[in-house]
């Protein structure tokens, strides 16, 4: 299952749109970079909460003719994002769906992209979440996970703590995150090392976390 956020949707939305802004930009920029070389298709944002990421993507000209699904276990979170979708006239291209990251409600080989930001650390079976992501990708599809490292540099962790405090959020629970090497082990345990890269920037705000990039083979 995907664990529900402990904060109400309106509080989380304020946190996501303010404190997480720099990481959202990094995440969306990375998705945009990847999508430039792809044919339009369906992209699901797993653990989307108040749908900040799909809205950013759907409003970008690069994603003309793409369709988006915001998936979350918490229906209240999804409803918290609906006014943003409607205000921007994106209801025809963004679908909201209640669903579980460990049992994705999509057919095998059906999605062009599956992405998740700051979702992996919430999941009780992280290996299953990766195999599920791989399952639903069409051949040639891309899975992208960004999450925070437990072994983050102390100075960056302090900066993140200050950003959370500025919008009334408590410090993050670093103990629930995974290290860079543990992320690589998750990929090995999922049997995806043949098509997956796990990386982390050496500097900048991106060094707060890591990236798991899955490229499903064309002949999968």
Coordinates of C-alpha atoms in Angstrom, one line a residue:
X1 CA 0.0 0.0 0.0
X2 CA 0.9 3.7 -0.3
X3 CA 0.9 5.2 3.1
X4 CA -1.3 8.3 3.5
X5 CA 0.2 11.6 4.4
X6 CA -0.3 12.5 8.0
X7 CA -1.1 16.2 7.2
X8 CA -4.4 17.4 5.8
X9 CA -4.5 18.0 2.0
X10 CA -4.5 21.8 2.3
X11 CA -1.5 21.8 4.6
X12 CA 0.4 19.4 2.4
X13 CA -0.5 21.5 -0.7
X14 CA 1.0 24.6 0.9
X15 CA 4.1 22.6 1.8
X16 CA 4.5 21.0 -1.6
X17 CA 4.0 24.3 -3.5
X18 CA 6.4 26.3 -1.3
X19 CA 9.0 24.2 0.5
X20 CA 9.3 21.6 -2.2
X21 CA 9.4 24.0 -5.1
X22 CA 13.1 23.6 -5.9
X23 CA 12.9 19.8 -5.9
X24 CA 9.7 19.9 -8.0
X25 CA 11.5 22.0 -10.5
X26 CA 14.4 19.6 -10.6
X27 CA 12.0 16.7 -11.0
X28 CA 9.9 18.3 -13.7
X29 CA 12.9 19.4 -15.6
X30 CA 14.3 15.9 -15.6
X31 CA 11.0 14.4 -16.9
X32 CA 10.9 17.1 -19.5
X33 CA 14.4 16.3 -20.6
X34 CA 13.5 12.6 -21.0
X35 CA 10.2 13.2 -22.7
X36 CA 11.7 15.2 -25.5
X37 CA 12.9 12.0 -27.1
X38 CA 9.7 10.1 -26.6
X39 CA 6.4 9.8 -28.5
X40 CA 3.4 11.2 -26.6
X41 CA 1.7 8.7 -24.3
X42 CA 0.3 8.3 -20.8
X43 CA 2.3 9.4 -17.8
X44 CA 1.3 8.4 -14.2
X45 CA 2.6 10.3 -11.2
X46 CA 2.6 7.7 -8.3
X47 CA 1.9 9.2 -4.9
X48 CA 0.8 12.5 -6.6
X49 CA -0.9 13.9 -3.5
X50 CA -2.3 17.3 -4.6
X51 CA -1.3 16.8 -8.2
X52 CA 1.4 19.5 -8.3
X53 CA 3.7 17.5 -10.7
X54 CA 1.1 16.5 -13.3
X55 CA -0.2 20.1 -13.4
X56 CA 3.3 21.5 -14.1
X57 CA 3.8 18.9 -16.8
X58 CA 0.4 19.3 -18.5
X59 CA 0.9 23.0 -18.8
X60 CA 4.3 22.6 -20.5
X61 CA 4.2 22.7 -24.4
X62 CA 6.7 19.8 -24.5
X63 CA 3.9 17.6 -23.3
X64 CA 1.4 18.5 -26.0
X65 CA -0.7 15.4 -26.8
X66 CA 0.4 13.6 -23.6
X67 CA -2.2 12.4 -21.0
X68 CA -1.6 12.4 -17.3
X69 CA -2.8 10.3 -14.3
X70 CA -2.4 11.5 -10.7
X71 CA -2.4 8.4 -8.5
X72 CA -2.7 8.4 -4.8
X73 CA -4.2 6.2 -2.1
X74 CA -5.7 9.2 -0.3
X75 CA -8.8 10.5 -2.1
X76 CA -8.7 13.7 0.0
X77 CA -5.3 14.6 -1.4
X78 CA -6.5 14.1 -4.9
X79 CA -9.6 16.3 -4.3
X80 CA -7.3 18.9 -2.8
X81 CA -5.6 19.2 -6.2
X82 CA -8.7 19.2 -8.3
X83 CA -9.3 23.0 -8.1
X84 CA -5.8 23.6 -9.5
X85 CA -6.6 21.4 -12.5
X86 CA -9.9 23.0 -13.2
X87 CA -8.6 26.5 -12.8
X88 CA -6.0 25.9 -15.5
X89 CA -8.5 24.1 -17.8
X90 CA -6.6 20.8 -17.6
X91 CA -9.4 18.5 -16.7
X92 CA -9.4 16.8 -20.2
X93 CA -5.7 15.8 -19.9
X94 CA -5.3 15.0 -16.2
X95 CA -7.2 12.1 -14.6
X96 CA -7.3 11.5 -10.9
X97 CA -7.2 7.9 -9.7
X98 CA -7.2 6.4 -6.2
X99 CA -4.7 3.5 -6.2
X100 CA -1.9 1.6 -4.6
X101 CA 1.7 1.9 -5.5
X102 CA 2.2 -1.8 -4.7
X103 CA -0.7 -2.9 -6.9
X104 CA -0.9 -0.3 -9.7
X105 CA -4.4 -0.3 -11.4
X106 CA -3.0 -0.4 -14.9
X107 CA -2.5 -3.2 -17.5
X108 CA 0.9 -4.6 -18.3
X109 CA 2.9 -2.6 -20.8
X110 CA 0.4 0.2 -20.9
X111 CA 2.1 3.5 -19.9
X112 CA 4.8 5.6 -21.5
X113 CA 6.1 6.9 -18.2
X114 CA 5.7 6.2 -14.5
X115 CA 7.2 8.7 -12.1
X116 CA 7.3 9.2 -8.3
X117 CA 8.7 12.1 -6.2
X118 CA 9.3 11.6 -2.5
X119 CA 7.0 8.5 -2.5
X120 CA 9.4 5.6 -2.3
X121 CA 10.4 6.1 1.3
X122 CA 6.7 5.9 2.4
X123 CA 6.3 2.4 0.9
X124 CA 6.5 -0.8 3.1
X125 CA 7.6 -2.9 0.1
X126 CA 9.9 -0.7 -2.0
X127 CA 11.1 -3.6 -4.2
X128 CA 7.5 -4.4 -5.1
X129 CA 6.9 -0.7 -6.0
X130 CA 9.8 -0.9 -8.5
X131 CA 8.6 -4.2 -10.1
X132 CA 5.1 -2.7 -10.4
X133 CA 6.5 0.4 -12.1
X134 CA 8.4 -1.8 -14.5
X135 CA 5.3 -4.0 -15.2
X136 CA 3.1 -1.2 -16.3
X137 CA 5.6 0.5 -18.6
X138 CA 5.3 -0.2 -22.3
X139 CA 8.4 -1.5 -24.1
X140 CA 10.7 1.6 -24.4
X141 CA 8.9 3.2 -21.5
X142 CA 10.6 5.1 -18.7
X143 CA 10.3 4.9 -14.9
X144 CA 11.7 7.7 -12.8
X145 CA 11.9 7.9 -9.0
X146 CA 13.4 10.8 -7.1
X147 CA 13.6 10.5 -3.3
X148 CA 15.6 11.8 -0.4
X149 CA 18.8 10.0 0.9
X150 CA 19.2 9.0 4.5
X151 CA 22.9 9.6 4.1
X152 CA 22.4 13.2 2.9
X153 CA 25.1 15.7 3.8
X154 CA 24.3 17.5 7.2
X155 CA 24.5 21.0 5.7
X156 CA 21.9 20.1 3.0
X157 CA 19.7 18.4 5.6
X158 CA 19.8 21.6 7.7
X159 CA 18.8 23.7 4.8
X160 CA 15.8 21.4 4.0
X161 CA 14.8 21.5 7.7
X162 CA 14.8 25.3 7.5
X163 CA 12.7 25.3 4.3
X164 CA 10.1 23.0 6.0
X165 CA 10.0 25.1 9.1
X166 CA 9.3 28.2 7.0
X167 CA 5.9 26.8 6.0
X168 CA 5.2 25.2 9.4
X169 CA 6.3 21.7 8.7
X170 CA 8.4 19.7 11.2
X171 CA 11.8 18.2 10.4
X172 CA 11.8 15.2 8.1
X173 CA 12.3 11.7 9.5
X174 CA 15.6 10.8 7.9
X175 CA 15.6 7.3 9.4
X176 CA 12.7 6.3 7.1
X177 CA 14.7 7.2 4.0
X178 CA 17.3 4.9 2.2
X179 CA 20.9 5.5 1.5
X180 CA 22.3 5.6 -2.0
X181 CA 23.7 2.1 -1.7
X182 CA 20.4 0.8 -0.3
X183 CA 18.6 2.3 -3.3
X184 CA 20.9 0.4 -5.6
X185 CA 20.3 -2.8 -3.6
X186 CA 16.5 -2.3 -4.1
X187 CA 17.1 -2.3 -7.8
X188 CA 19.1 -5.4 -7.6
X189 CA 16.5 -7.1 -5.5
X190 CA 13.9 -6.2 -8.0
X191 CA 15.9 -7.8 -10.8
X192 CA 16.1 -4.5 -12.7
X193 CA 19.8 -3.8 -12.7
X194 CA 20.0 -4.6 -16.4
X195 CA 17.9 -1.6 -17.3
X196 CA 18.2 0.8 -14.4
X197 CA 20.6 3.4 -13.2
X198 CA 20.8 4.9 -9.7
X199 CA 22.6 8.2 -9.4
X200 CA 22.9 11.2 -7.1
X201 CA 24.4 14.6 -7.9
X202 CA 27.6 15.5 -6.2
X203 CA 26.5 19.1 -5.4
X204 CA 23.5 21.4 -5.3
X205 CA 20.0 20.8 -3.9
X206 CA 19.7 17.6 -6.0
X207 CA 22.4 16.0 -3.8
X208 CA 19.7 15.9 -1.1
X209 CA 18.4 12.8 -2.9
X210 CA 18.9 10.2 -5.6
X211 CA 17.4 9.2 -8.9
X212 CA 16.3 5.7 -10.0
X213 CA 15.9 5.7 -13.8
X214 CA 14.3 2.6 -15.4
X215 CA 14.4 2.1 -19.2
X216 CA 12.2 -0.8 -20.2
X217 CA 13.8 -2.6 -23.1
X218 CA 12.0 -2.5 -26.4
X219 CA 11.9 -6.3 -26.5
X220 CA 10.6 -6.7 -22.9

